[in-house]
Amino acid sequence: MTKTILRALAGETLPTPPIWMMRQAGRYLPEYRATRAQAGDFLSLCYNPELAAEVTLQPIRRYGFDAAILFADILLLPQALGADLWFVTGEGPRLSTITDKSGLEALKPIDEIDEVLNPVYETVRILSRELPSETTLIGFAGAPWTVATYMIAGRGTPDQGPAHALKNTDRATFSALIDLLTDATVEYLSKQIDAGAEVVKIFDSWAGSLQGQDFIDFAVEPARKITAALKQRHPNTPVIAFPRGAGEKYVGLHAAIGADCIALDDGVTPEWAAANVQTGGCVQGNLKSSHMVTGGEDLIRETRAVVDAFKGGPHIFNLGHGITPDASPDNVQLMIDTVRSGA
Ligand code: CP3
């Protein structure tokens, strides 16, 4: 029997949508916090295949989600390309910055990234052995624009200002960085698939700050190129694209990117997305993640609303963004029960 996630990705409308959750392995779970403490810091956990596989499996054991997502981070790829990377507790990631052509030229060649990324492929191999037979293994990478925003600013930024500035003042360097990340991402995801990833997802968390032609050139086009290159090497591996914050620009993206599924954030209503995006293929999403903090009747009502809106076509139930550390594990169970009860 084909796994439910793969059936939805192939375009099948299922009576109950398969379900998984962004950041399902994370700080809201006590067992994650214990393993992370054992590993030391976050990056040590990412590069420890046994422990990274363990935290990937924890939400599968606890909840029986239909998919497991590889435990890693989108910023491991820039690190493999030679950027310094560290995480400041309570604040987030820090990287060495790329501000001009010389910074770009100092990066390593793509054929050297596996020296750093081999432990990630090992995590994938462990997971493909240990996951239950009905659970789909999802690999992932950041989209070039989103990864570039961190590499240029050296940290997360509210408006991606430094990346926009480089794009507008030194287009050649900016475009060369996007092209390098596009090619590196193809190699990275292709290796994850070789190791056992059954689906890959491209996270473009900051796509929403690109407007007009920039959205086409730096969100749609890199995702299209990555998807096309992967389809050539791995024709049967579905691709999920997540251009978060795309809003009305979500329309037509299945065709424009060539992706099997478009993941939706909570900035669009499920009713609008069913009428305007799901017509193009499978969609994933998009319950507001704050319901995992607040729970109760609101959670039940809004979960049902998402399921109902998308029930006429292929749908994978998920949140609109990652679950937050202050979420309650019981609320996650309530969401899953609500989706699966089909009420
Ligand atoms: O979803 C999963 O369970 C798989 C693992 C995963 C992580 N990060 C683990 C993580 C995935 C898919 C990501 C993607 C990621 N990482 C994105 C894109 C998705 C999104 O959330 O928009 C981005 C922008 C990053 C970069 C990143 N990593 C930031 C900005 C931070 C700090 C913010 C925070 O939540 O602490 C991280 C850290 C991070 N990545 C954590 C986890 C579980 C928390 C680290 C910890 O345990 O202390």
Short mmCIF file of C-alpha atoms and ligand atoms in Angstrom, two decimals:
data_model
loop_
_atom_site.label_atom_id
_atom_site.label_comp_id
_atom_site.label_asym_id
_atom_site.label_seq_id
_atom_site.Cartn_x
_atom_site.Cartn_y
_atom_site.Cartn_z
CA MET A 1 0.00 0.00 0.00
CA THR A 2 1.36 3.35 -1.00
CA LYS A 3 2.02 5.75 1.88
CA THR A 4 -0.72 8.36 2.36
CA ILE A 5 1.60 11.37 1.90
CA LEU A 6 2.84 9.98 -1.42
CA ARG A 7 -0.75 9.39 -2.55
CA ALA A 8 -1.70 12.99 -1.78
CA LEU A 9 1.44 14.21 -3.55
CA ALA A 10 0.45 12.13 -6.59
CA GLY A 11 -2.81 14.12 -6.71
CA GLU A 12 -5.17 11.77 -4.91
CA THR A 13 -8.02 13.20 -2.82
CA LEU A 14 -8.09 11.18 0.42
CA PRO A 15 -11.01 10.87 2.86
CA THR A 16 -8.70 11.99 5.72
CA PRO A 17 -5.72 14.19 4.92
CA PRO A 18 -2.31 12.85 5.96
CA ILE A 19 -0.70 15.02 8.62
CA TRP A 20 2.71 16.16 9.80
CA MET A 21 3.90 19.40 11.37
CA MET A 22 6.73 21.84 10.63
CA ARG A 23 9.31 21.78 13.47
CA GLN A 24 7.60 18.68 14.85
CA ALA A 25 10.93 17.72 16.43
CA GLY A 26 11.51 20.71 18.67
CA ARG A 27 11.67 22.41 22.01
CA TYR A 28 7.94 22.02 22.84
CA LEU A 29 8.71 18.30 23.42
CA PRO A 30 10.42 17.31 26.71
CA GLU A 31 12.12 14.35 25.01
CA TYR A 32 13.65 16.73 22.42
CA ARG A 33 14.98 18.99 25.17
CA ALA A 34 16.55 15.98 26.90
CA THR A 35 18.31 14.74 23.74
CA ARG A 36 19.44 18.24 22.85
CA ALA A 37 20.97 18.60 26.33
CA GLN A 38 22.77 15.30 25.78
CA ALA A 39 24.15 16.53 22.42
CA GLY A 40 25.33 19.86 23.83
CA ASP A 41 24.39 22.62 21.43
CA PHE A 42 21.99 22.67 18.48
CA LEU A 43 24.64 22.24 15.77
CA SER A 44 26.21 19.28 17.59
CA LEU A 45 22.76 17.69 17.51
CA CYS A 46 22.41 18.37 13.76
CA TYR A 47 25.79 16.73 13.03
CA ASN A 48 25.29 13.70 15.31
CA PRO A 49 23.47 11.13 13.08
CA GLU A 50 22.29 8.88 15.93
CA LEU A 51 20.90 11.74 18.01
CA ALA A 52 19.50 13.63 14.99
CA ALA A 53 17.69 10.44 13.95
CA GLU A 54 16.46 10.01 17.53
CA VAL A 55 14.84 13.47 17.69
CA THR A 56 13.35 12.94 14.21
CA LEU A 57 11.71 9.74 15.48
CA GLN A 58 10.39 11.21 18.76
CA PRO A 59 7.28 12.92 17.31
CA ILE A 60 6.58 9.81 15.19
CA ARG A 61 6.58 7.61 18.30
CA ARG A 62 4.50 10.05 20.33
CA TYR A 63 1.91 11.01 17.69
CA GLY A 64 2.21 8.67 14.70
CA PHE A 65 2.53 11.50 12.17
CA ASP A 66 2.32 10.38 8.53
CA ALA A 67 5.69 11.97 7.72
CA ALA A 68 9.02 12.48 9.47
CA ILE A 69 11.18 15.44 8.48
CA LEU A 70 14.93 15.01 8.64
CA PHE A 71 16.35 16.86 11.65
CA ALA A 72 18.87 19.39 10.34
CA ASP A 73 18.83 23.11 9.51
CA ILE A 74 18.74 25.21 6.34
CA LEU A 75 21.94 26.95 7.48
CA LEU A 76 24.10 23.80 7.33
CA LEU A 77 24.52 24.34 3.57
CA PRO A 78 26.13 27.80 3.91
CA GLN A 79 28.35 26.33 6.62
CA ALA A 80 29.37 23.55 4.21
CA LEU A 81 30.19 26.26 1.66
CA GLY A 82 32.62 27.78 4.17
CA ALA A 83 30.56 30.34 6.12
CA ASP A 84 31.13 30.44 9.88
CA LEU A 85 27.91 29.52 11.69
CA TRP A 86 26.92 29.57 15.35
CA PHE A 87 23.69 29.92 17.32
CA VAL A 88 23.22 32.43 20.13
CA THR A 89 20.85 31.00 22.75
CA GLY A 90 17.55 32.85 22.81
CA GLU A 91 18.50 34.93 19.76
CA GLY A 92 19.10 32.66 16.78
CA PRO A 93 21.72 32.07 14.10
CA ARG A 94 24.85 34.10 13.39
CA LEU A 95 27.01 33.73 10.27
CA SER A 96 30.04 35.42 8.77
CA THR A 97 28.66 37.93 6.24
CA ILE A 98 28.96 38.20 2.47
CA THR A 99 28.90 41.84 1.46
CA ASP A 100 30.74 41.86 -1.88
CA LYS A 101 32.36 39.83 -4.64
CA SER A 102 35.38 38.89 -2.51
CA GLY A 103 33.10 37.27 0.10
CA LEU A 104 31.44 35.23 -2.60
CA GLU A 105 34.77 34.17 -4.08
CA ALA A 106 36.02 33.00 -0.67
CA LEU A 107 33.33 30.28 -0.56
CA LYS A 108 34.28 26.66 -1.19
CA PRO A 109 33.49 24.83 -4.43
CA ILE A 110 30.26 22.83 -4.47
CA ASP A 111 32.05 19.51 -4.81
CA GLU A 112 33.46 19.98 -1.29
CA ILE A 113 30.15 20.42 0.59
CA ASP A 114 29.80 16.73 1.42
CA GLU A 115 32.80 16.89 3.76
CA VAL A 116 30.56 18.83 6.15
CA LEU A 117 27.20 17.36 5.11
CA ASN A 118 28.03 13.63 5.23
CA PRO A 119 26.58 13.26 8.76
CA VAL A 120 23.25 14.60 7.44
CA TYR A 121 23.14 11.89 4.78
CA GLU A 122 23.98 9.34 7.47
CA THR A 123 20.98 10.58 9.52
CA VAL A 124 18.78 10.01 6.44
CA ARG A 125 20.16 6.47 6.05
CA ILE A 126 19.43 5.64 9.70
CA LEU A 127 15.91 7.02 9.39
CA SER A 128 15.09 5.13 6.23
CA ARG A 129 15.95 1.94 8.14
CA GLU A 130 14.17 2.81 11.37
CA LEU A 131 10.97 4.60 10.39
CA PRO A 132 7.70 2.65 10.46
CA SER A 133 6.78 1.38 6.97
CA GLU A 134 3.79 3.75 6.70
CA THR A 135 5.80 6.91 7.50
CA THR A 136 7.21 9.05 4.67
CA LEU A 137 10.69 10.54 5.09
CA ILE A 138 10.99 14.18 3.98
CA GLY A 139 14.37 15.77 3.26
CA PHE A 140 14.73 19.53 2.92
CA ALA A 141 16.85 22.54 2.14
CA GLY A 142 16.41 26.30 2.32
CA ALA A 143 15.55 28.12 -0.89
CA PRO A 144 18.42 30.20 -2.32
CA TRP A 145 16.80 33.57 -1.49
CA THR A 146 16.09 32.67 2.14
CA VAL A 147 19.56 31.17 2.67
CA ALA A 148 21.12 34.21 0.96
CA THR A 149 19.29 36.59 3.34
CA TYR A 150 21.10 34.94 6.28
CA MET A 151 24.47 34.78 4.48
CA ILE A 152 24.35 38.46 3.50
CA ALA A 153 23.09 39.84 6.84
CA GLY A 154 24.92 37.32 9.03
CA ARG A 155 21.70 36.78 11.01
CA GLY A 156 17.92 36.78 10.77
CA THR A 157 16.45 40.20 9.94
CA PRO A 158 12.85 41.45 10.16
CA ASP A 159 12.78 42.85 6.61
CA GLN A 160 15.75 41.14 4.89
CA GLY A 161 17.13 44.64 4.37
CA PRO A 162 20.82 43.76 3.75
CA ALA A 163 19.91 41.15 1.08
CA HIS A 164 17.58 43.62 -0.67
CA ALA A 165 20.35 46.23 -0.56
CA LEU A 166 22.93 43.92 -2.15
CA LYS A 167 20.37 42.86 -4.79
CA ASN A 168 19.75 46.48 -5.71
CA THR A 169 23.33 47.81 -5.57
CA ASP A 170 25.50 44.86 -6.72
CA ARG A 171 23.21 42.73 -8.84
CA ALA A 172 26.08 40.66 -10.30
CA THR A 173 27.35 39.47 -6.91
CA PHE A 174 23.82 38.88 -5.62
CA SER A 175 22.79 36.87 -8.70
CA ALA A 176 26.00 34.84 -8.58
CA LEU A 177 25.28 33.95 -4.94
CA ILE A 178 21.72 32.86 -5.84
CA ASP A 179 23.07 30.76 -8.73
CA LEU A 180 25.71 29.14 -6.51
CA LEU A 181 23.11 28.30 -3.86
CA THR A 182 20.76 26.94 -6.55
CA ASP A 183 23.43 24.54 -7.83
CA ALA A 184 24.59 23.56 -4.32
CA THR A 185 20.99 22.89 -3.25
CA VAL A 186 20.49 20.50 -6.18
CA GLU A 187 23.55 18.51 -5.05
CA TYR A 188 22.51 18.58 -1.39
CA LEU A 189 18.93 17.44 -2.02
CA SER A 190 20.01 14.87 -4.58
CA LYS A 191 22.34 13.30 -1.99
CA GLN A 192 19.50 13.26 0.57
CA ILE A 193 17.35 11.40 -1.98
CA ASP A 194 20.20 8.95 -2.70
CA ALA A 195 20.39 8.30 1.07
CA GLY A 196 16.65 7.56 1.34
CA ALA A 197 14.60 10.78 1.44
CA GLU A 198 11.29 10.04 -0.32
CA VAL A 199 10.10 13.65 -0.70
CA VAL A 200 12.02 16.93 -0.54
CA LYS A 201 10.80 20.31 0.61
CA ILE A 202 12.28 23.70 -0.30
CA PHE A 203 11.77 26.26 2.51
CA ASP A 204 11.58 29.85 1.22
CA SER A 205 10.66 31.45 4.54
CA TRP A 206 11.29 35.00 3.33
CA ALA A 207 9.77 34.75 -0.19
CA GLY A 208 7.06 37.16 0.96
CA SER A 209 9.46 40.09 0.99
CA LEU A 210 10.14 39.75 -2.77
CA GLN A 211 7.88 41.86 -4.99
CA GLY A 212 7.03 41.84 -8.69
CA GLN A 213 9.83 40.69 -11.00
CA ASP A 214 12.09 40.00 -7.99
CA PHE A 215 9.62 37.34 -6.81
CA ILE A 216 9.80 35.67 -10.22
CA ASP A 217 13.58 35.95 -10.55
CA PHE A 218 14.64 35.06 -7.00
CA ALA A 219 11.80 32.92 -5.55
CA VAL A 220 10.10 31.18 -8.49
CA GLU A 221 13.07 30.75 -10.83
CA PRO A 222 15.56 29.14 -8.38
CA ALA A 223 12.83 26.77 -7.11
CA ARG A 224 11.94 25.89 -10.71
CA LYS A 225 15.58 25.18 -11.58
CA ILE A 226 16.13 23.05 -8.46
CA THR A 227 12.93 21.10 -9.10
CA ALA A 228 13.74 20.53 -12.78
CA ALA A 229 17.28 19.32 -12.02
CA LEU A 230 16.02 16.97 -9.28
CA LYS A 231 13.25 15.61 -11.52
CA GLN A 232 15.84 14.79 -14.15
CA ARG A 233 17.89 12.74 -11.66
CA HIS A 234 15.04 11.42 -9.51
CA PRO A 235 11.85 11.51 -11.60
CA ASN A 236 9.75 9.77 -8.93
CA THR A 237 10.65 11.97 -5.95
CA PRO A 238 7.95 14.57 -5.22
CA VAL A 239 8.93 18.16 -4.43
CA ILE A 240 7.10 20.46 -2.00
CA ALA A 241 7.78 24.19 -2.41
CA PHE A 242 7.07 26.59 0.47
CA PRO A 243 7.29 30.22 -0.64
CA ARG A 244 6.07 31.55 2.70
CA GLY A 245 4.15 34.83 2.58
CA ALA A 246 3.50 34.65 -1.18
CA GLY A 247 -0.11 35.79 -0.68
CA GLU A 248 -1.89 36.25 -4.01
CA LYS A 249 1.33 35.21 -5.76
CA TYR A 250 0.56 31.62 -4.65
CA VAL A 251 -1.73 31.42 -7.72
CA GLY A 252 -0.18 29.40 -10.56
CA LEU A 253 2.92 28.30 -8.61
CA HIS A 254 2.48 24.53 -9.14
CA ALA A 255 2.96 25.09 -12.86
CA ALA A 256 5.52 27.89 -12.59
CA ILE A 257 7.80 25.90 -10.26
CA GLY A 258 6.91 22.41 -11.45
CA ALA A 259 6.39 21.33 -7.83
CA ASP A 260 4.08 18.48 -6.82
CA CYS A 261 2.81 20.44 -3.82
CA ILE A 262 2.68 24.06 -2.72
CA ALA A 263 2.83 24.62 1.04
CA LEU A 264 0.67 27.47 2.32
CA ASP A 265 1.29 29.75 5.28
CA ASP A 266 -1.60 31.13 7.33
CA GLY A 267 -1.62 34.46 5.49
CA VAL A 268 -4.16 33.05 3.03
CA THR A 269 -7.54 31.60 3.99
CA PRO A 270 -8.11 27.90 3.27
CA GLU A 271 -11.25 28.79 1.28
CA TRP A 272 -9.34 31.19 -0.98
CA ALA A 273 -6.46 28.71 -1.38
CA ALA A 274 -8.84 25.85 -2.23
CA ALA A 275 -10.38 27.94 -5.01
CA ASN A 276 -7.18 29.52 -6.32
CA VAL A 277 -4.19 27.27 -5.51
CA GLN A 278 -5.43 23.70 -4.92
CA THR A 279 -6.86 23.76 -8.47
CA GLY A 280 -3.20 23.44 -9.57
CA GLY A 281 -2.39 20.38 -7.44
CA CYS A 282 -1.73 19.18 -3.91
CA VAL A 283 -1.52 21.81 -1.17
CA GLN A 284 -0.08 21.56 2.34
CA GLY A 285 -1.14 23.63 5.31
CA ASN A 286 -2.21 25.86 6.89
CA LEU A 287 -3.51 26.00 10.48
CA LYS A 288 -2.16 28.97 12.41
CA SER A 289 0.56 27.59 14.70
CA SER A 290 -0.59 29.72 17.66
CA HIS A 291 -3.47 27.23 18.12
CA MET A 292 -0.81 24.80 19.41
CA VAL A 293 -0.28 27.28 22.27
CA THR A 294 -3.89 28.22 22.97
CA GLY A 295 -5.81 24.97 22.21
CA GLY A 296 -9.46 24.51 23.16
CA GLU A 297 -12.58 25.02 21.06
CA ASP A 298 -10.82 27.49 18.76
CA LEU A 299 -8.24 24.86 17.84
CA ILE A 300 -10.96 22.31 17.07
CA ARG A 301 -13.04 24.76 15.01
CA GLU A 302 -10.12 26.08 12.95
CA THR A 303 -8.64 22.60 12.39
CA ARG A 304 -12.02 21.45 11.03
CA ALA A 305 -12.25 24.56 8.86
CA VAL A 306 -8.89 23.75 7.23
CA VAL A 307 -9.83 20.09 6.65
CA ASP A 308 -13.27 21.05 5.25
CA ALA A 309 -11.98 23.75 2.92
CA PHE A 310 -9.44 21.41 1.28
CA LYS A 311 -11.46 18.18 1.27
CA GLY A 312 -12.33 18.46 -2.44
CA GLY A 313 -8.73 17.93 -3.59
CA PRO A 314 -5.29 16.64 -2.65
CA HIS A 315 -4.25 18.01 0.76
CA ILE A 316 -1.59 17.36 3.39
CA PHE A 317 -2.59 18.82 6.75
CA ASN A 318 0.09 20.98 8.41
CA LEU A 319 0.55 24.24 10.26
CA GLY A 320 1.16 27.48 8.38
CA HIS A 321 4.62 27.76 9.96
CA GLY A 322 6.70 25.89 12.54
CA ILE A 323 5.34 25.00 15.96
CA THR A 324 6.76 27.30 18.64
CA PRO A 325 8.61 26.25 21.83
CA ASP A 326 5.73 27.47 24.06
CA ALA A 327 3.23 25.08 22.41
CA SER A 328 1.57 22.34 24.44
CA PRO A 329 2.10 18.70 23.38
CA ASP A 330 -1.56 18.03 24.36
CA ASN A 331 -2.80 20.60 21.87
CA VAL A 332 -0.87 18.80 19.11
CA GLN A 333 -2.68 15.59 20.07
CA LEU A 334 -6.02 17.42 19.99
CA MET A 335 -5.28 18.72 16.48
CA ILE A 336 -4.35 15.23 15.25
CA ASP A 337 -7.46 13.67 16.83
CA THR A 338 -9.63 16.36 15.23
CA VAL A 339 -8.15 15.78 11.78
CA ARG A 340 -8.36 11.99 12.04
CA SER A 341 -11.82 11.82 13.58
CA GLY A 342 -13.08 13.22 10.27
CA ALA A 343 -15.86 15.04 12.10
O1 CP3 B 1 10.85 20.91 10.98
C1 CP3 B 1 11.59 20.11 11.57
O2 CP3 B 1 11.26 19.52 12.63
C2 CP3 B 1 12.94 19.75 10.95
C3 CP3 B 1 14.08 20.51 11.35
C4 CP3 B 1 14.20 21.97 10.96
C5 CP3 B 1 14.84 22.91 11.80
N1 CP3 B 1 14.95 24.08 11.13
C6 CP3 B 1 15.33 22.63 13.16
C7 CP3 B 1 15.59 23.77 14.07
C8 CP3 B 1 13.85 22.64 9.78
C9 CP3 B 1 13.09 22.14 8.57
C10 CP3 B 1 14.35 23.97 9.90
C11 CP3 B 1 14.23 24.98 8.84
C12 CP3 B 1 14.70 26.35 9.08
N2 CP3 B 1 15.78 26.75 9.82
C13 CP3 B 1 14.13 27.49 8.47
C14 CP3 B 1 12.99 27.49 7.49
C15 CP3 B 1 11.66 27.28 8.12
C16 CP3 B 1 11.18 28.41 8.95
O3 CP3 B 1 11.05 28.19 10.19
O4 CP3 B 1 10.90 29.49 8.43
C17 CP3 B 1 14.85 28.62 8.92
C18 CP3 B 1 14.59 30.06 8.55
C19 CP3 B 1 15.91 28.14 9.76
C20 CP3 B 1 16.99 28.92 10.41
C21 CP3 B 1 16.91 28.84 11.89
N3 CP3 B 1 17.18 27.71 12.62
C22 CP3 B 1 16.55 29.87 12.78
C23 CP3 B 1 16.17 31.28 12.38
C24 CP3 B 1 16.62 29.32 14.07
C25 CP3 B 1 16.45 30.07 15.37
C26 CP3 B 1 15.01 30.30 15.70
C27 CP3 B 1 14.52 29.25 16.64
O5 CP3 B 1 13.44 28.70 16.39
O6 CP3 B 1 15.22 29.02 17.64
C28 CP3 B 1 16.96 27.95 13.94
C29 CP3 B 1 17.12 26.98 15.04
C30 CP3 B 1 16.39 25.68 14.92
N4 CP3 B 1 16.27 24.93 13.79
C31 CP3 B 1 15.78 24.97 16.00
C32 CP3 B 1 15.28 23.78 15.46
C33 CP3 B 1 14.59 22.66 16.21
C34 CP3 B 1 15.76 25.41 17.46
C35 CP3 B 1 17.14 25.21 17.98
C36 CP3 B 1 17.23 24.69 19.39
O7 CP3 B 1 16.94 23.50 19.67
O8 CP3 B 1 17.68 25.49 20.23
#
